[in-house]
Short mmCIF file of C-alpha atoms and ligand atoms in Angstrom, two decimals:
data_model
loop_
_atom_site.label_atom_id
_atom_site.label_comp_id
_atom_site.label_asym_id
_atom_site.label_seq_id
_atom_site.Cartn_x
_atom_site.Cartn_y
_atom_site.Cartn_z
CA MET A 1 -44.57 16.59 -6.84
CA CYS A 2 -42.37 13.39 -8.23
CA LYS A 3 -44.78 11.01 -10.59
CA LYS A 4 -45.56 7.09 -8.63
CA ILE A 5 -44.68 4.38 -10.11
CA LEU A 6 -44.91 0.35 -8.89
CA ALA A 7 -42.87 -1.31 -11.33
CA GLY A 8 -42.38 -5.13 -11.93
CA ASN A 9 -39.28 -6.86 -13.24
CA TRP A 10 -40.06 -10.44 -14.99
CA LYS A 11 -37.33 -11.10 -15.04
CA MET A 12 -36.46 -14.73 -17.05
CA ASN A 13 -39.74 -16.21 -15.71
CA THR A 14 -43.20 -17.57 -17.39
CA THR A 15 -44.02 -18.91 -20.49
CA ILE A 16 -45.79 -17.46 -22.83
CA GLU A 17 -49.44 -18.97 -21.00
CA GLN A 18 -48.15 -18.14 -17.39
CA GLY A 19 -47.65 -14.03 -18.46
CA ILE A 20 -50.73 -13.88 -20.42
CA SER A 21 -52.53 -14.84 -16.78
CA LEU A 22 -50.75 -12.94 -14.92
CA VAL A 23 -51.36 -10.06 -17.45
CA ALA A 24 -55.23 -10.82 -17.23
CA ALA A 25 -55.42 -10.54 -13.53
CA LEU A 26 -53.54 -7.80 -13.40
CA ILE A 27 -56.70 -6.32 -15.17
CA ALA A 28 -58.79 -7.78 -13.17
CA GLY A 29 -57.52 -6.08 -10.49
CA GLU A 30 -56.30 -2.83 -12.44
CA LYS A 31 -59.43 -0.14 -10.36
CA GLU A 32 -57.52 -1.18 -6.48
CA ILE A 33 -54.65 0.61 -7.74
CA PRO A 34 -54.42 4.37 -6.88
CA ALA A 35 -55.09 6.49 -9.24
CA HIS A 36 -52.14 8.53 -8.71
CA VAL A 37 -50.18 5.12 -9.42
CA GLN A 38 -48.58 4.78 -12.65
CA VAL A 39 -48.23 0.59 -12.79
CA VAL A 40 -45.49 -0.35 -15.17
CA VAL A 41 -45.51 -5.01 -15.93
CA VAL A 42 -42.06 -5.39 -17.58
CA PRO A 43 -42.10 -8.82 -19.28
CA PRO A 44 -39.70 -10.33 -21.08
CA PHE A 45 -38.75 -8.76 -24.85
CA THR A 46 -40.94 -12.46 -25.92
CA HIS A 47 -43.95 -11.62 -24.36
CA LEU A 48 -43.69 -7.67 -25.33
CA HIS A 49 -45.80 -7.68 -28.56
CA ILE A 50 -48.63 -10.39 -26.43
CA VAL A 51 -48.97 -8.32 -23.41
CA HIS A 52 -49.77 -5.10 -25.14
CA GLN A 53 -52.53 -5.78 -27.38
CA TYR A 54 -54.03 -7.11 -24.14
CA LEU A 55 -52.71 -4.12 -21.79
CA LYS A 56 -53.45 -1.67 -25.16
CA ASN A 57 -56.77 -0.13 -23.42
CA HIS A 58 -55.72 0.55 -19.89
CA GLY A 59 -54.19 2.22 -17.93
CA ILE A 60 -50.92 -0.02 -17.22
CA MET A 61 -47.62 0.70 -19.00
CA ILE A 62 -45.12 -1.69 -20.35
CA GLY A 63 -41.49 -1.75 -19.78
CA ALA A 64 -38.19 -3.98 -20.69
CA GLN A 65 -35.18 -5.63 -19.04
CA ASN A 66 -32.55 -4.55 -21.08
CA CYS A 67 -31.89 -2.22 -24.67
CA ALA A 68 -29.12 -3.10 -26.68
CA ALA A 69 -26.20 -0.69 -26.64
CA HIS A 70 -26.39 -0.06 -30.46
CA ALA A 71 -28.83 1.21 -32.66
CA LYS A 72 -29.25 -1.48 -35.46
CA GLY A 73 -26.99 -4.51 -37.30
CA ALA A 74 -25.19 -7.37 -36.65
CA TYR A 75 -24.73 -7.92 -33.13
CA THR A 76 -26.64 -11.31 -33.13
CA GLY A 77 -28.89 -12.00 -30.74
CA GLU A 78 -29.11 -7.52 -29.49
CA VAL A 79 -33.31 -5.78 -29.64
CA SER A 80 -32.56 -2.50 -29.89
CA ALA A 81 -34.18 0.66 -27.97
CA GLU A 82 -36.01 1.37 -31.14
CA MET A 83 -37.92 -2.05 -31.91
CA LEU A 84 -38.87 -1.86 -28.53
CA ALA A 85 -39.91 1.52 -29.29
CA SER A 86 -42.60 -0.16 -32.12
CA VAL A 87 -44.38 -3.20 -29.85
CA SER A 88 -45.21 0.14 -27.56
CA CYS A 89 -42.29 0.00 -24.41
CA GLN A 90 -42.58 3.19 -22.45
CA TYR A 91 -39.80 1.90 -20.09
CA VAL A 92 -36.43 0.24 -20.10
CA ILE A 93 -34.73 -0.52 -16.99
CA ILE A 94 -31.02 -0.50 -17.58
CA GLY A 95 -28.03 -0.56 -15.00
CA HIS A 96 -29.52 -3.47 -13.56
CA SER A 97 -26.88 -5.19 -10.49
CA GLU A 98 -27.71 -8.82 -12.55
CA ARG A 99 -27.10 -7.01 -15.78
CA ARG A 100 -24.11 -5.49 -14.15
CA GLU A 101 -23.00 -8.53 -12.17
CA TYR A 102 -23.08 -11.16 -14.92
CA TYR A 103 -22.61 -9.16 -17.96
CA GLY A 104 -20.16 -7.04 -17.43
CA GLU A 105 -21.67 -3.99 -18.31
CA ASN A 106 -20.41 -1.08 -16.73
CA ALA A 107 -20.26 2.29 -16.96
CA GLN A 108 -19.61 3.35 -20.53
CA ILE A 109 -21.97 0.97 -21.64
CA LEU A 110 -24.81 1.39 -19.67
CA ASN A 111 -24.36 5.51 -21.44
CA GLN A 112 -24.61 4.03 -24.95
CA LYS A 113 -27.79 2.52 -23.38
CA LEU A 114 -28.90 5.33 -21.33
CA ALA A 115 -28.59 7.82 -25.17
CA GLN A 116 -30.42 4.28 -26.97
CA ALA A 117 -33.31 4.99 -25.02
CA LEU A 118 -33.09 8.79 -24.52
CA ARG A 119 -33.48 8.75 -28.55
CA VAL A 120 -36.00 7.02 -28.91
CA GLY A 121 -38.78 8.35 -26.17
CA LEU A 122 -37.71 5.11 -23.80
CA THR A 123 -37.88 5.79 -20.26
CA PRO A 124 -35.04 4.64 -18.30
CA ILE A 125 -35.81 2.94 -15.25
CA PHE A 126 -31.80 3.75 -14.27
CA CYS A 127 -30.80 1.08 -11.33
CA VAL A 128 -27.95 1.51 -8.83
CA GLY A 129 -26.83 -0.04 -5.33
CA GLU A 130 -24.00 -1.46 -2.79
CA ARG A 131 -22.67 -5.00 -2.27
CA LEU A 132 -22.80 -6.56 0.98
CA GLU A 133 -19.44 -6.17 0.93
CA GLU A 134 -20.49 -2.59 0.99
CA ARG A 135 -22.49 -1.29 2.48
CA GLU A 136 -20.32 -3.71 5.75
CA ALA A 137 -17.35 -1.32 5.16
CA GLY A 138 -19.87 1.49 4.39
CA SER A 139 -18.58 2.46 1.18
CA TYR A 140 -22.09 1.95 -0.45
CA PHE A 141 -22.55 5.82 -0.34
CA ALA A 142 -19.23 6.04 -2.72
CA VAL A 143 -19.94 3.75 -4.77
CA ILE A 144 -23.35 4.98 -5.30
CA ALA A 145 -22.26 8.36 -5.68
CA SER A 146 -19.41 7.11 -8.36
CA GLN A 147 -22.27 4.66 -10.08
CA LEU A 148 -24.37 7.46 -10.67
CA ARG A 149 -21.64 10.58 -11.34
CA GLU A 150 -20.44 8.21 -14.42
CA THR A 151 -23.72 7.89 -16.09
CA VAL A 152 -26.89 8.98 -15.58
CA ALA A 153 -25.03 13.07 -13.96
CA MET A 154 -23.65 12.70 -17.66
CA LEU A 155 -26.77 13.58 -20.00
CA ASN A 156 -27.66 17.20 -20.17
CA PRO A 157 -30.90 18.59 -17.87
CA SER A 158 -33.44 17.28 -20.34
CA ASP A 159 -32.60 14.15 -21.09
CA PHE A 160 -31.91 13.13 -16.88
CA SER A 161 -35.40 14.97 -16.19
CA LYS A 162 -37.40 12.35 -18.20
CA VAL A 163 -35.21 9.04 -16.26
CA VAL A 164 -36.39 7.45 -13.40
CA ILE A 165 -33.56 5.79 -10.64
CA ALA A 166 -34.53 2.71 -8.51
CA TYR A 167 -32.20 2.24 -5.35
CA GLU A 168 -31.49 -1.12 -5.20
CA PRO A 169 -29.53 -3.80 -2.61
CA VAL A 170 -28.03 -6.51 -4.73
CA TRP A 171 -27.82 -7.85 -0.96
CA ALA A 172 -31.71 -6.96 -0.40
CA ILE A 173 -32.69 -8.72 -4.01
CA GLY A 174 -33.99 -11.49 -4.65
CA THR A 175 -32.60 -12.40 -1.10
CA GLY A 176 -35.65 -11.64 1.22
CA LYS A 177 -33.71 -9.27 3.37
CA THR A 178 -35.50 -5.64 2.61
CA ALA A 179 -33.42 -2.73 3.62
CA THR A 180 -35.33 -1.04 6.31
CA ALA A 181 -37.56 2.24 5.99
CA GLU A 182 -34.36 4.64 7.27
CA GLN A 183 -31.34 2.48 5.46
CA ALA A 184 -34.17 3.27 2.30
CA GLN A 185 -34.90 6.51 3.47
CA GLU A 186 -31.20 7.29 4.33
CA VAL A 187 -29.53 6.12 0.90
CA HIS A 188 -32.41 7.94 -2.09
CA ALA A 189 -31.87 10.90 0.34
CA PHE A 190 -28.68 11.15 -0.73
CA ILE A 191 -29.45 10.08 -4.77
CA ARG A 192 -31.71 12.78 -4.72
CA LYS A 193 -28.86 15.40 -2.90
CA THR A 194 -25.89 13.35 -5.22
CA LEU A 195 -28.71 14.44 -8.30
CA ALA A 196 -29.00 17.66 -7.14
CA GLU A 197 -25.41 18.81 -7.52
CA SER A 198 -25.75 18.04 -11.41
CA PHE A 199 -29.16 19.41 -12.12
CA GLY A 200 -30.38 21.18 -8.78
CA ILE A 201 -34.58 21.55 -9.11
CA LEU A 202 -34.67 19.00 -11.45
CA ALA A 203 -33.48 16.60 -8.74
CA ALA A 204 -36.15 17.45 -6.58
CA GLN A 205 -38.34 15.78 -9.58
CA THR A 206 -37.03 12.61 -10.25
CA SER A 207 -38.51 9.63 -9.13
CA ILE A 208 -36.44 7.48 -7.32
CA LEU A 209 -38.32 3.84 -6.09
CA TYR A 210 -36.63 0.49 -4.63
CA GLY A 211 -36.63 -2.36 -5.02
CA GLY A 212 -34.58 -5.21 -3.16
CA SER A 213 -37.58 -7.81 -1.83
CA CYS A 214 -40.14 -5.10 -1.61
CA LYS A 215 -43.84 -7.18 -1.18
CA PRO A 216 -46.87 -6.73 0.58
CA SER A 217 -45.40 -6.35 4.19
CA ASN A 218 -43.29 -4.15 4.20
CA ALA A 219 -44.51 -1.67 1.21
CA ALA A 220 -45.84 0.87 2.84
CA GLU A 221 -43.96 2.00 5.54
CA LEU A 222 -41.44 1.82 2.47
CA PHE A 223 -43.22 3.43 0.12
CA ALA A 224 -44.28 6.25 3.52
CA GLN A 225 -41.10 6.92 3.22
CA ASN A 226 -39.91 11.46 1.87
CA ASP A 227 -37.96 10.51 -1.50
CA ILE A 228 -39.04 6.83 -2.10
CA ASP A 229 -41.54 7.06 -5.50
CA GLY A 230 -42.13 3.67 -5.94
CA GLY A 231 -40.86 0.59 -6.29
CA LEU A 232 -39.17 -1.60 -8.57
CA ILE A 233 -40.40 -5.11 -8.00
CA GLY A 234 -39.02 -8.48 -9.01
CA GLY A 235 -40.32 -11.96 -7.21
CA ALA A 236 -43.48 -10.21 -5.40
CA SER A 237 -44.05 -9.45 -8.88
CA LEU A 238 -44.55 -12.60 -10.23
CA SER A 239 -47.93 -12.90 -8.19
CA ALA A 240 -51.19 -10.62 -9.68
CA GLU A 241 -52.28 -10.40 -5.47
CA ASP A 242 -49.22 -9.17 -4.24
CA PHE A 243 -48.05 -6.87 -6.64
CA LEU A 244 -51.57 -5.50 -6.39
CA ALA A 245 -51.36 -5.60 -2.70
CA ILE A 246 -47.77 -3.66 -3.09
CA ALA A 247 -49.73 -0.76 -5.47
CA ARG A 248 -52.33 -1.35 -3.10
CA ALA A 249 -49.69 0.06 -0.12
CA PHE A 250 -48.92 3.51 -1.66
P1 LIG B 1 -37.07 -8.88 -6.10
O1 LIG B 1 -35.72 -8.34 -7.18
O2 LIG B 1 -38.12 -8.21 -5.46
O3 LIG B 1 -37.05 -10.13 -5.84
O4 LIG B 1 -35.62 -8.75 -4.81
C1 LIG B 1 -35.85 -6.77 -7.57
C2 LIG B 1 -35.02 -5.86 -8.73
O5 LIG B 1 -33.81 -6.90 -9.08
O6 LIG B 1 -35.95 -6.18 -9.32
#
């Protein structure tokens, strides 16, 4: 059975004070989180250390939104995977569509980031997903297959077994427009089938999360699908009430 994961990607939101209040509210509601669900908060880099201080005696884990493609050195403004591990991060999002789109992250860069994350024991949450025009043109399967084949499909099986996949249709991110449960399930099943071509049975154990305007009102239907093993939540993760309601939807 795949691990059930609910990750909250705060993106570039919250001051330290706001971030601490959000974490405190999650801790206060932690007992509402079903025992089989691993909740992960993914704050901005600046918040990771203090958020860890709050969460260290709790079951909620922490992740980062990005990591550098290099191990260390003269890369001004970058944060390495090793630095993230040193503040007790366990997860790192790699290949979010906002990174691909606004920062030109291509397969080559993403492969370097995957290697860095895996080298220090971080669990990558690797994102794939099509744009609106690709959905409308019906080319989304081809787009997602190539996003996988150029990156995670090239890992060795042992590294691959540590990776979590997130399907995030770009047209659903932050737009309020969610993929229907059927649309999401169709792509999740396709992702699992594509990964099985490279990794066989391991693909059955890969957690595949859905992301894109997931909220309390649609989470239960999405999580009830066979191949949806959790969520990568943006906007709704900024409200402890909504995020906990999504956790209860498992
Ligand atoms: P959203 O973002 O939930 O605000 O649509 C999801 C994501 O980008 O991870």
